[in-house]
PDB file of C-alpha atoms in Angstrom:
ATOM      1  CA  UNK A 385      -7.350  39.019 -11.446  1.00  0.00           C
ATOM      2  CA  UNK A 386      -5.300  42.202  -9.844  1.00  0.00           C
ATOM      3  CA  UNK A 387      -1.974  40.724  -8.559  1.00  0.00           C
ATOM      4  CA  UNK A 388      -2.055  41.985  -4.425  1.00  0.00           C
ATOM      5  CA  UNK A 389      -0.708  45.457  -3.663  1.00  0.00           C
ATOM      6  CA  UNK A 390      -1.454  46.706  -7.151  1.00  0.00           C
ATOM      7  CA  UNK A 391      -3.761  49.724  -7.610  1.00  0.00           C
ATOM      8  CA  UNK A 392      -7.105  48.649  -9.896  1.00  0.00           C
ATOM      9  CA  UNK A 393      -7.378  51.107 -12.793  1.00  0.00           C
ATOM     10  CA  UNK A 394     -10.956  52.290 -13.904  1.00  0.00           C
ATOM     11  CA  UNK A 395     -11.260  54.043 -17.212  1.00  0.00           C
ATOM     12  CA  UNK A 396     -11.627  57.341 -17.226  1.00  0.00           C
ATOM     13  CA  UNK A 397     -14.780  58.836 -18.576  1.00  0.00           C
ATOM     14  CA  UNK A 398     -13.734  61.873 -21.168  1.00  0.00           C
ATOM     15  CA  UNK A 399     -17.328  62.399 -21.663  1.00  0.00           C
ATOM     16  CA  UNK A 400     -17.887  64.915 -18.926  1.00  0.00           C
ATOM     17  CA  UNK A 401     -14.522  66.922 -20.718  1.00  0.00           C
ATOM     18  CA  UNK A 402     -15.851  66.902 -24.367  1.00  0.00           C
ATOM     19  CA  UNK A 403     -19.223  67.602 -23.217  1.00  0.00           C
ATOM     20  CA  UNK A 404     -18.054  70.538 -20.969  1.00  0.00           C
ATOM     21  CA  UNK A 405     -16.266  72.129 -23.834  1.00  0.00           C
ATOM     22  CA  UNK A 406     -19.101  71.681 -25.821  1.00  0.00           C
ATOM     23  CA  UNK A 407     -21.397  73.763 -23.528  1.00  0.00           C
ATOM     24  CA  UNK A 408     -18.393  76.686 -23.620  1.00  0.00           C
ATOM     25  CA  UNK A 409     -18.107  77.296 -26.926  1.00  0.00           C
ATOM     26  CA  UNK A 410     -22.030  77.018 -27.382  1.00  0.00           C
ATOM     27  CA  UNK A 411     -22.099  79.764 -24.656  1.00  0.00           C
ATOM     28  CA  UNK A 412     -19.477  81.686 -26.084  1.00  0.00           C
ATOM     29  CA  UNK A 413     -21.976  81.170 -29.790  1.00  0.00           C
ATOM     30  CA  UNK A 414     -24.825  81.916 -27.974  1.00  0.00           C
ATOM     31  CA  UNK A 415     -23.175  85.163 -25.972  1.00  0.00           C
ATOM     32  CA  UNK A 416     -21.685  86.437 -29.316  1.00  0.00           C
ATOM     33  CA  UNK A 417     -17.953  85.718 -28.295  1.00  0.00           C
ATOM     34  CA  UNK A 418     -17.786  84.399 -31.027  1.00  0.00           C
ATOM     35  CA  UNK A 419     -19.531  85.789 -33.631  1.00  0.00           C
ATOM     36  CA  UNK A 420     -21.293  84.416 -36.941  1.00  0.00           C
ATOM     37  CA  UNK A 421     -18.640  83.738 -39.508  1.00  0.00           C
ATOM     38  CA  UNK A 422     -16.129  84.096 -37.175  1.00  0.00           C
ATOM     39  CA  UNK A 423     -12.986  81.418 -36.608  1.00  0.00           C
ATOM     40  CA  UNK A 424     -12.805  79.857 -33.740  1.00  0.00           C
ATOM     41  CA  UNK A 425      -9.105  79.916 -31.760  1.00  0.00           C
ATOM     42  CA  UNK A 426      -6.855  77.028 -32.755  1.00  0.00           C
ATOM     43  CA  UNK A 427      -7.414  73.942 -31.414  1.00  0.00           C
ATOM     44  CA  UNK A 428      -4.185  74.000 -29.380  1.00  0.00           C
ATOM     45  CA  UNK A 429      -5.378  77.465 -27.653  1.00  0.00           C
ATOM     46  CA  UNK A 430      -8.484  76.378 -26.693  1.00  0.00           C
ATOM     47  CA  UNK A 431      -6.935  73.399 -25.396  1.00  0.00           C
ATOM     48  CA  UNK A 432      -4.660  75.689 -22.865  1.00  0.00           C
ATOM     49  CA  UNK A 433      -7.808  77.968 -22.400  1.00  0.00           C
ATOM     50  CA  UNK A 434     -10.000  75.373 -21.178  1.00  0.00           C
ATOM     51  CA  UNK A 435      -7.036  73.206 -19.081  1.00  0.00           C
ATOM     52  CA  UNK A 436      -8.128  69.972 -21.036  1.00  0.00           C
ATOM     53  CA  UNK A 437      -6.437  67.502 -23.630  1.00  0.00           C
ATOM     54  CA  UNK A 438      -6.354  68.505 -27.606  1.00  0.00           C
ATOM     55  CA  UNK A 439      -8.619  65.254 -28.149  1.00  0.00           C
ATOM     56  CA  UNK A 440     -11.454  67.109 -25.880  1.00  0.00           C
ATOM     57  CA  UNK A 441     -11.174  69.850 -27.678  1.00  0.00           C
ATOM     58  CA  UNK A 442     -11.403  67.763 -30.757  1.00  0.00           C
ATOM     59  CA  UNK A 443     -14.101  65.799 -30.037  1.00  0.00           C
ATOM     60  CA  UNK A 444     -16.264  68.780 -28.761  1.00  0.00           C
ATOM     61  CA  UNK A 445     -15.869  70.333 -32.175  1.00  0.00           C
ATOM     62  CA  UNK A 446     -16.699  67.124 -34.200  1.00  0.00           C
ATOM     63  CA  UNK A 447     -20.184  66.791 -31.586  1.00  0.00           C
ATOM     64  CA  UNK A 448     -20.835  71.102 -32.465  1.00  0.00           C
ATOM     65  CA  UNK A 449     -19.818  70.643 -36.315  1.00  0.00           C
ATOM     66  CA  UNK A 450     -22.616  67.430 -36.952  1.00  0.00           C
ATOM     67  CA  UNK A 451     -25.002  69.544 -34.629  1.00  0.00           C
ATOM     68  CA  UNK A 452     -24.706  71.994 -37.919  1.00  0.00           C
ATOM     69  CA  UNK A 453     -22.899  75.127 -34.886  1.00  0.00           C
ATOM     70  CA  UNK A 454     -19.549  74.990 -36.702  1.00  0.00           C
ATOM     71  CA  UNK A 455     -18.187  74.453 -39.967  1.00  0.00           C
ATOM     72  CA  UNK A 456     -14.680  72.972 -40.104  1.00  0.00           C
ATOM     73  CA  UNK A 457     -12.624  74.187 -43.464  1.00  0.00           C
ATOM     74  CA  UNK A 458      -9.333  72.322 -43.805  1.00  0.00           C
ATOM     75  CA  UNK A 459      -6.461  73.814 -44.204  1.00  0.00           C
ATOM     76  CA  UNK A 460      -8.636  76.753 -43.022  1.00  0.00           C
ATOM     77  CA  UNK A 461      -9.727  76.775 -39.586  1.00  0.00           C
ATOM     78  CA  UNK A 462     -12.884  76.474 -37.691  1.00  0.00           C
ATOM     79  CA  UNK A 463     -16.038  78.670 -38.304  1.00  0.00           C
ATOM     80  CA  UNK A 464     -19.138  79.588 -36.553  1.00  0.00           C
ATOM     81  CA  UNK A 465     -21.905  79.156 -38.913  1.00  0.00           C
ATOM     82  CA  UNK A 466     -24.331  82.086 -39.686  1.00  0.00           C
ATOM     83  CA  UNK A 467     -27.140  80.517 -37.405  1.00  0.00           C
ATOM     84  CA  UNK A 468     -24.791  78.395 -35.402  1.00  0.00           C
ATOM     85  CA  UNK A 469     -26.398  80.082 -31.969  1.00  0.00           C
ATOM     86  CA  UNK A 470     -29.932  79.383 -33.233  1.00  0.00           C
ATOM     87  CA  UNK A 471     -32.506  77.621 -30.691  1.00  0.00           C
ATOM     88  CA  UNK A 472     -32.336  74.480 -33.199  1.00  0.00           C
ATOM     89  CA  UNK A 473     -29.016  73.946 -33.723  1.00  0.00           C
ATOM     90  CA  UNK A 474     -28.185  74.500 -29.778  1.00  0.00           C
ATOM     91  CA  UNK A 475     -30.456  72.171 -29.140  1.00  0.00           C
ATOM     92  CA  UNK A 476     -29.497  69.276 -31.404  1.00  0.00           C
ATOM     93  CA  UNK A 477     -25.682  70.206 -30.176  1.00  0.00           C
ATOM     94  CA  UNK A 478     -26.584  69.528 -26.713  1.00  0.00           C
ATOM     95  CA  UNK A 479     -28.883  66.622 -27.400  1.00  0.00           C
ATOM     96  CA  UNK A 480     -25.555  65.096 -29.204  1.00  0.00           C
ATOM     97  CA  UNK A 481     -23.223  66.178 -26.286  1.00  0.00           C
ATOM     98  CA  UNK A 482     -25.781  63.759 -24.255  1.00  0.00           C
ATOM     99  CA  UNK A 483     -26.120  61.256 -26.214  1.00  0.00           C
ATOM    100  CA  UNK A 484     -29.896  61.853 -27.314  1.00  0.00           C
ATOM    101  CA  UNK A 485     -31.531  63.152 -30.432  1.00  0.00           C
ATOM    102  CA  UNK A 486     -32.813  66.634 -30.654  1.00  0.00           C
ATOM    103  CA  UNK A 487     -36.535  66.926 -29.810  1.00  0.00           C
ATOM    104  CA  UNK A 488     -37.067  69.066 -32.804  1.00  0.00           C
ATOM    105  CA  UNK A 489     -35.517  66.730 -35.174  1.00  0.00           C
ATOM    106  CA  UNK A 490     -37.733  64.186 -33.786  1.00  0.00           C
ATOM    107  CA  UNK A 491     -40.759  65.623 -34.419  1.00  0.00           C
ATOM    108  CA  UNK A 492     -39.755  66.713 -38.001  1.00  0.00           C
ATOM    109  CA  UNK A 493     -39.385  63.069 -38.639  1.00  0.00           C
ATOM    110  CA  UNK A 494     -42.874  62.183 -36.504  1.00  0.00           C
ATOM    111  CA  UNK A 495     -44.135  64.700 -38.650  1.00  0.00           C
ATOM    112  CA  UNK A 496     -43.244  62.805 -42.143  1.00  0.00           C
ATOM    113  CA  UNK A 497     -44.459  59.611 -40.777  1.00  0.00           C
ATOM    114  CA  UNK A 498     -47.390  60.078 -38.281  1.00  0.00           C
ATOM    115  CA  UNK A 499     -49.981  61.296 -41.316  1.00  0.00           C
ATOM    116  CA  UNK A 500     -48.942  58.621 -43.480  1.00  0.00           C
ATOM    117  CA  UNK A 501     -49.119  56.058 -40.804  1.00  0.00           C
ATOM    118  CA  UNK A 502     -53.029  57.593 -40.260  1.00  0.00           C
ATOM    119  CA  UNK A 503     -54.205  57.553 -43.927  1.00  0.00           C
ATOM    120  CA  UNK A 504     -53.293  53.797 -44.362  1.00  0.00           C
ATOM    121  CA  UNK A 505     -54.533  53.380 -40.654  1.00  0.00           C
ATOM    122  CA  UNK A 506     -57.867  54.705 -42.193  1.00  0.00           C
ATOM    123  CA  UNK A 507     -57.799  52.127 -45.019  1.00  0.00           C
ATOM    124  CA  UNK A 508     -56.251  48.970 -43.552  1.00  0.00           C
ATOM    125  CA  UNK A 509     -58.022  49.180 -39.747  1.00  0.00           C
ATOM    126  CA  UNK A 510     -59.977  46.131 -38.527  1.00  0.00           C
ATOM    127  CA  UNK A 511     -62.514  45.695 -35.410  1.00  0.00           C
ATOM    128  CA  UNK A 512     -59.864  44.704 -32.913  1.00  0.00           C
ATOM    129  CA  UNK A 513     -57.754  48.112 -33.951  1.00  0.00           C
ATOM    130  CA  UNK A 514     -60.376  50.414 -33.453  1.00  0.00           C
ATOM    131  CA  UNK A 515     -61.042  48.905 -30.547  1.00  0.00           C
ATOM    132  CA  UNK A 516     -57.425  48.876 -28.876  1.00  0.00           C
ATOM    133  CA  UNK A 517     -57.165  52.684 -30.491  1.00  0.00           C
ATOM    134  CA  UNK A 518     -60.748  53.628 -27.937  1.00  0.00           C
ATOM    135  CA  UNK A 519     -59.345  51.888 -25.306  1.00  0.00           C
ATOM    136  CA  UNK A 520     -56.065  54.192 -25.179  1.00  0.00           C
ATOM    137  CA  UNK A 521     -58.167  57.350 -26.135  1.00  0.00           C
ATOM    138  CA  UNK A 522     -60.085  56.586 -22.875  1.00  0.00           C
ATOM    139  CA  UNK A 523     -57.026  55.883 -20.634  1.00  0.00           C
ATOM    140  CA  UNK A 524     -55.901  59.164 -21.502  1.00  0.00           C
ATOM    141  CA  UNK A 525     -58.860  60.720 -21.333  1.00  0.00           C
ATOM    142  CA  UNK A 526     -58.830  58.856 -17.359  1.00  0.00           C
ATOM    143  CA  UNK A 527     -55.535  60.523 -16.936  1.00  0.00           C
ATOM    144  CA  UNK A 528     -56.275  63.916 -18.123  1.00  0.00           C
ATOM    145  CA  UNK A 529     -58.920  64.061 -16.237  1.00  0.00           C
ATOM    146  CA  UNK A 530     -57.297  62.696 -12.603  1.00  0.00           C
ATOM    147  CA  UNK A 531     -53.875  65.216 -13.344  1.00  0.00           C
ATOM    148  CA  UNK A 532     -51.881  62.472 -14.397  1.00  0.00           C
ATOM    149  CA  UNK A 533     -49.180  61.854 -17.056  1.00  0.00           C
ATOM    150  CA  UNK A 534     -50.853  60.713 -19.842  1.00  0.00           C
ATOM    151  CA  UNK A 535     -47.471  60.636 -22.279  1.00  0.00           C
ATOM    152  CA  UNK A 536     -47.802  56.241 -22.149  1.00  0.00           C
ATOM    153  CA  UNK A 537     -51.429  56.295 -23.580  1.00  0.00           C
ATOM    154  CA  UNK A 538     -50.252  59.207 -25.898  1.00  0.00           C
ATOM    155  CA  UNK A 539     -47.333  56.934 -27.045  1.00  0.00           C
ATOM    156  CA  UNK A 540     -49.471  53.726 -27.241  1.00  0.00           C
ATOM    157  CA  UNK A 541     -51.831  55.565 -29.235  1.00  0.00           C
ATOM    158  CA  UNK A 542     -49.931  56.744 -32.009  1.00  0.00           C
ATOM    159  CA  UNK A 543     -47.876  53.337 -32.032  1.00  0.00           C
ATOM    160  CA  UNK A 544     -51.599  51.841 -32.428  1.00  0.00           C
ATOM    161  CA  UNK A 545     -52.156  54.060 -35.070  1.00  0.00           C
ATOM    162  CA  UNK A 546     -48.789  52.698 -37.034  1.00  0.00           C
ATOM    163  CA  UNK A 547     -49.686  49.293 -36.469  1.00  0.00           C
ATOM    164  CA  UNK A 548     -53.515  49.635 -37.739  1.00  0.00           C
ATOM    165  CA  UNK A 549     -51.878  50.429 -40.908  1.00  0.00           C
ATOM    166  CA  UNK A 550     -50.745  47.159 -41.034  1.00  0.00           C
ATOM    167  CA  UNK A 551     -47.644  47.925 -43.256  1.00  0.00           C
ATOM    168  CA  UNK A 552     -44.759  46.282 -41.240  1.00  0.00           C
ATOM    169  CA  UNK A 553     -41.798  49.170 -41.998  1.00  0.00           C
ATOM    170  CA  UNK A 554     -44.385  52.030 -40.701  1.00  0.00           C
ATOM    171  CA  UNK A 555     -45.122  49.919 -37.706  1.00  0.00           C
ATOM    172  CA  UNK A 556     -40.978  49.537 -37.102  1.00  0.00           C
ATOM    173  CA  UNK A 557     -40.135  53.159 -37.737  1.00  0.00           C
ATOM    174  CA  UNK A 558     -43.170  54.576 -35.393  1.00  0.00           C
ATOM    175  CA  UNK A 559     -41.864  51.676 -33.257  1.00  0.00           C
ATOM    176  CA  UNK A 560     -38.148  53.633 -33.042  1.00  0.00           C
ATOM    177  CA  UNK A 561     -39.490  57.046 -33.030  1.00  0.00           C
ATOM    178  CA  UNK A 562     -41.176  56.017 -29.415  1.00  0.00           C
ATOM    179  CA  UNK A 563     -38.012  54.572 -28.168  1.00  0.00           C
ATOM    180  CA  UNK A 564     -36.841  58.069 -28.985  1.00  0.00           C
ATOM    181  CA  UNK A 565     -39.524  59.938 -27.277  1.00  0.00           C
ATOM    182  CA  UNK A 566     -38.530  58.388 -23.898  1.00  0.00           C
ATOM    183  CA  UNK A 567     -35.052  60.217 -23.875  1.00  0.00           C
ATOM    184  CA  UNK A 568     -34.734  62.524 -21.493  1.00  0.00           C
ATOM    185  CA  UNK A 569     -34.775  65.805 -23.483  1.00  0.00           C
ATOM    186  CA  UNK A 570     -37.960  64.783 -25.058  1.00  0.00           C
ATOM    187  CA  UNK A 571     -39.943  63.682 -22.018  1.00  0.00           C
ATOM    188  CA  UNK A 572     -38.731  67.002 -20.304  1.00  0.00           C
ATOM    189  CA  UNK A 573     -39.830  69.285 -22.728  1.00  0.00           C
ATOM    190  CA  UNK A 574     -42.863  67.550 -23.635  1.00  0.00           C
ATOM    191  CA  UNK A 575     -43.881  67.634 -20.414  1.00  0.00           C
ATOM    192  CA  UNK A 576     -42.892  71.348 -19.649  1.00  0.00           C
ATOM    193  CA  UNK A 577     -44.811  71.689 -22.951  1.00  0.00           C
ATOM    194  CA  UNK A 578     -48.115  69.953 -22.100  1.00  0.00           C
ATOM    195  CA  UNK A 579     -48.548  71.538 -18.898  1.00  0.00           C
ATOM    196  CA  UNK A 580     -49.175  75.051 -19.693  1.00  0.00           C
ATOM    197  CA  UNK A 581     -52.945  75.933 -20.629  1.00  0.00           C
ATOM    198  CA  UNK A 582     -54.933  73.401 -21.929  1.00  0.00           C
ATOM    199  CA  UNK A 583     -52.026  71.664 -24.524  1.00  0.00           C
ATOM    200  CA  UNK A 584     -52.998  67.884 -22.526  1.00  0.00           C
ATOM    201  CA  UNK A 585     -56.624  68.635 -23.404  1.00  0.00           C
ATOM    202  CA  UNK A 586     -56.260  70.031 -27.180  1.00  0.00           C
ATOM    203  CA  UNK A 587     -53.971  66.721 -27.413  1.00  0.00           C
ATOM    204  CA  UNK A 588     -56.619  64.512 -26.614  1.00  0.00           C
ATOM    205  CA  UNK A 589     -59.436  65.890 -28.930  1.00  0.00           C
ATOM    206  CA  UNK A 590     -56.667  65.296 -31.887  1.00  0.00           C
ATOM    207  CA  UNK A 591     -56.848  61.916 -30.942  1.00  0.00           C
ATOM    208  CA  UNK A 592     -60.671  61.992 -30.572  1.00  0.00           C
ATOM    209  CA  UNK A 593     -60.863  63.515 -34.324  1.00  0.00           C
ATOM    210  CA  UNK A 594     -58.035  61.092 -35.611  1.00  0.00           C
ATOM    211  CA  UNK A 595     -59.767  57.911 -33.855  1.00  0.00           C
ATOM    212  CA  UNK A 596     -63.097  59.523 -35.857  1.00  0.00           C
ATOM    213  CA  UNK A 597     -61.705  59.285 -38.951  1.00  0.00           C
ATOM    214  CA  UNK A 598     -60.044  56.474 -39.092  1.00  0.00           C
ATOM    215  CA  UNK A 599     -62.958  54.623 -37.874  1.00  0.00           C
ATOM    216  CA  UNK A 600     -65.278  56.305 -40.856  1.00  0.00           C
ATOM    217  CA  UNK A 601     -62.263  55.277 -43.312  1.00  0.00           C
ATOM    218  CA  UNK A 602     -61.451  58.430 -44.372  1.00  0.00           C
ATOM    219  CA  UNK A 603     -58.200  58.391 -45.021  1.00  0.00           C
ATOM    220  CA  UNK A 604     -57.916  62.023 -46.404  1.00  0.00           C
ATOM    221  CA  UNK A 605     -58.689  63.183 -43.366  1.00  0.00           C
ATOM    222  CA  UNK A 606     -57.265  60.937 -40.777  1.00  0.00           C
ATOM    223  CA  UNK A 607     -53.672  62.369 -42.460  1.00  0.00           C
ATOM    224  CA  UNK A 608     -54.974  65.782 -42.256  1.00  0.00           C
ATOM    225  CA  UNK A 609     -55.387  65.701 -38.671  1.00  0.00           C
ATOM    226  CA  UNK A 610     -52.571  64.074 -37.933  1.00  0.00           C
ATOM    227  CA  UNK A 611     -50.138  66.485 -40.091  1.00  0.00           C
ATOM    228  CA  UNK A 612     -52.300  69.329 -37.661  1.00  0.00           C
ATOM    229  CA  UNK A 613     -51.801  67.555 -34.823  1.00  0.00           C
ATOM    230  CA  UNK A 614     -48.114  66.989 -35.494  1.00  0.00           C
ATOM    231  CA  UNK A 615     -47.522  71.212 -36.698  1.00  0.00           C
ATOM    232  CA  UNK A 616     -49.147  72.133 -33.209  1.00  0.00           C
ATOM    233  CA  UNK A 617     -46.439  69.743 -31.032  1.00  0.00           C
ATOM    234  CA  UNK A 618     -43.778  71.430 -33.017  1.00  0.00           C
ATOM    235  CA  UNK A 619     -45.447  74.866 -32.765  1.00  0.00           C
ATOM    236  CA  UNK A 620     -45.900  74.391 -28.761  1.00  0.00           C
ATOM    237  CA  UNK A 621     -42.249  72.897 -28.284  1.00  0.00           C
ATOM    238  CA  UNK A 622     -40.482  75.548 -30.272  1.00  0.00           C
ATOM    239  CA  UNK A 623     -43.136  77.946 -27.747  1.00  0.00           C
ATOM    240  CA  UNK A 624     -41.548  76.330 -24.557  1.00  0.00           C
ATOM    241  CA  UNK A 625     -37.979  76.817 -25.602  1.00  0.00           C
ATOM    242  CA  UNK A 626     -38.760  80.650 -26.130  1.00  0.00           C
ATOM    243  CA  UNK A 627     -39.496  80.945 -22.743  1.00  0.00           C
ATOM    244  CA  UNK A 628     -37.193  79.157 -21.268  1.00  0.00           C
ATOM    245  CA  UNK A 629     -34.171  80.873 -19.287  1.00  0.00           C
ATOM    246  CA  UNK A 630     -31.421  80.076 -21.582  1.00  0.00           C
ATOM    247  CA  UNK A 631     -33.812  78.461 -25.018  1.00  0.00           C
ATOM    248  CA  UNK A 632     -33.481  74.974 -24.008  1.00  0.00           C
ATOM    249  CA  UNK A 633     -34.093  72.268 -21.528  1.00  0.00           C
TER     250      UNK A 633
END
């Protein structure tokens, strides 16, 4: 316990510092400040430039160089790389900066598993699956239909799908890749996403189709439409962050 008449310390969160340099230099990448190719100034000037501690600086160029925005050369310097300002990269740079995963890497790995999960759905599926996957089809369908979110039946029913499969490892990967989903980037773009036209709609007659053909065991198609269902999410995301003000959420 504190002795009496000392000050408590809290530690001091260098999170919002890192993070804040982050978002510079990406607007300085995205602004063409800093141009493709070019080097960045030395650590120790953009320390002074921003007013912050040579570790922020550090660590804000370790989050931009995984994000695949710079390319550190030692003995060299610090380089923007030729699409460091691209809507992808930006977006997985400020997904790290907040401790998330980038929506669009997320789907890229949905969109490896998800089919595969589908085909062996199609093969493996038992009464009590198919009738679990109606059941969630139908909840969305209910929330569609009243204006509601329907992202938890969406979820439930691609998690359903994974675990008709009955393969353990898919089930535990799709299992991850909805923890995922419920970061905040996701959800926010997703939703952005699913609310323009008829995207909720289109969503739910993939599932129809998918529910179809796993029921008929046809695991040719069941994979089909899921690898189409999959390529339109990534197809309607990448549309959202194009019309966004500044490319992302």
């Amino acid at each position: 316990m504190p002795q009496e008449g000392r000050p408590v310390f809290r530690a001091v969160e260098r999170s919002k510092v890192y993070s804040s340099v982050a978002d510079q230099i990406l607007a300085g990448v995205r602004s063409g400040a800093f141009p493709p190719g070019t080097p960045l100034p030395a650590e120790r000037v953009l320390a002074e430039r921003f007013e912050v501690g040579r570790g922020s600086v550090r660590e804000a160029i370790r989050v931009l160089e995984h994000a695949g925005v710079l390319d550190v050369r030692v003995g060299s310097g610090t380089y923007v790389v030729g699409d460091g300002g691209s809507q992808e990269r930006v977006l997985r740079a400020r997904a790290a900066v907040a401790g998330e995963h980038s929506p669009l890497d997320l789907i890229v790995a949905r969109a490896a598993l998800e089919p595969v999960c589908a085909e062996h759905a199609a093969s493996a599926r038992n009464t009590n699956d198919l009738r679990v996957l109606e059941e969630l089809v139908l909840e969305q369908e209910r929330a569609v239909r009243e204006g509601e979110d329907p992202s938890a039946a969406d979820a439930d029913f691609h998690l359903a799908v994974a675990a008709a499969s009955h393969n353990s490892v898919l089930f535990a990967l799709e299992r991850t890749l909805v923890e995922l989903m419920r970061e905040r980037m996701w959800s926010e773009l997703k939703d952005h996403s699913r609310s323009r036209g008829r995207r909720a709609e289109r969503y739910l007659e993939h599932h129809r189709q998918v529910l179809r053909a796993v029921e008929r065991r046809d695991h040719r198609r069941a994979r089909q439409l899921m690898a189409v269902h999959m390529s339109e999410i990534e197809t309607d995301l990448l549309t959202e962050l194009g019309s966004s003000p500044d490319g992302a959420h």
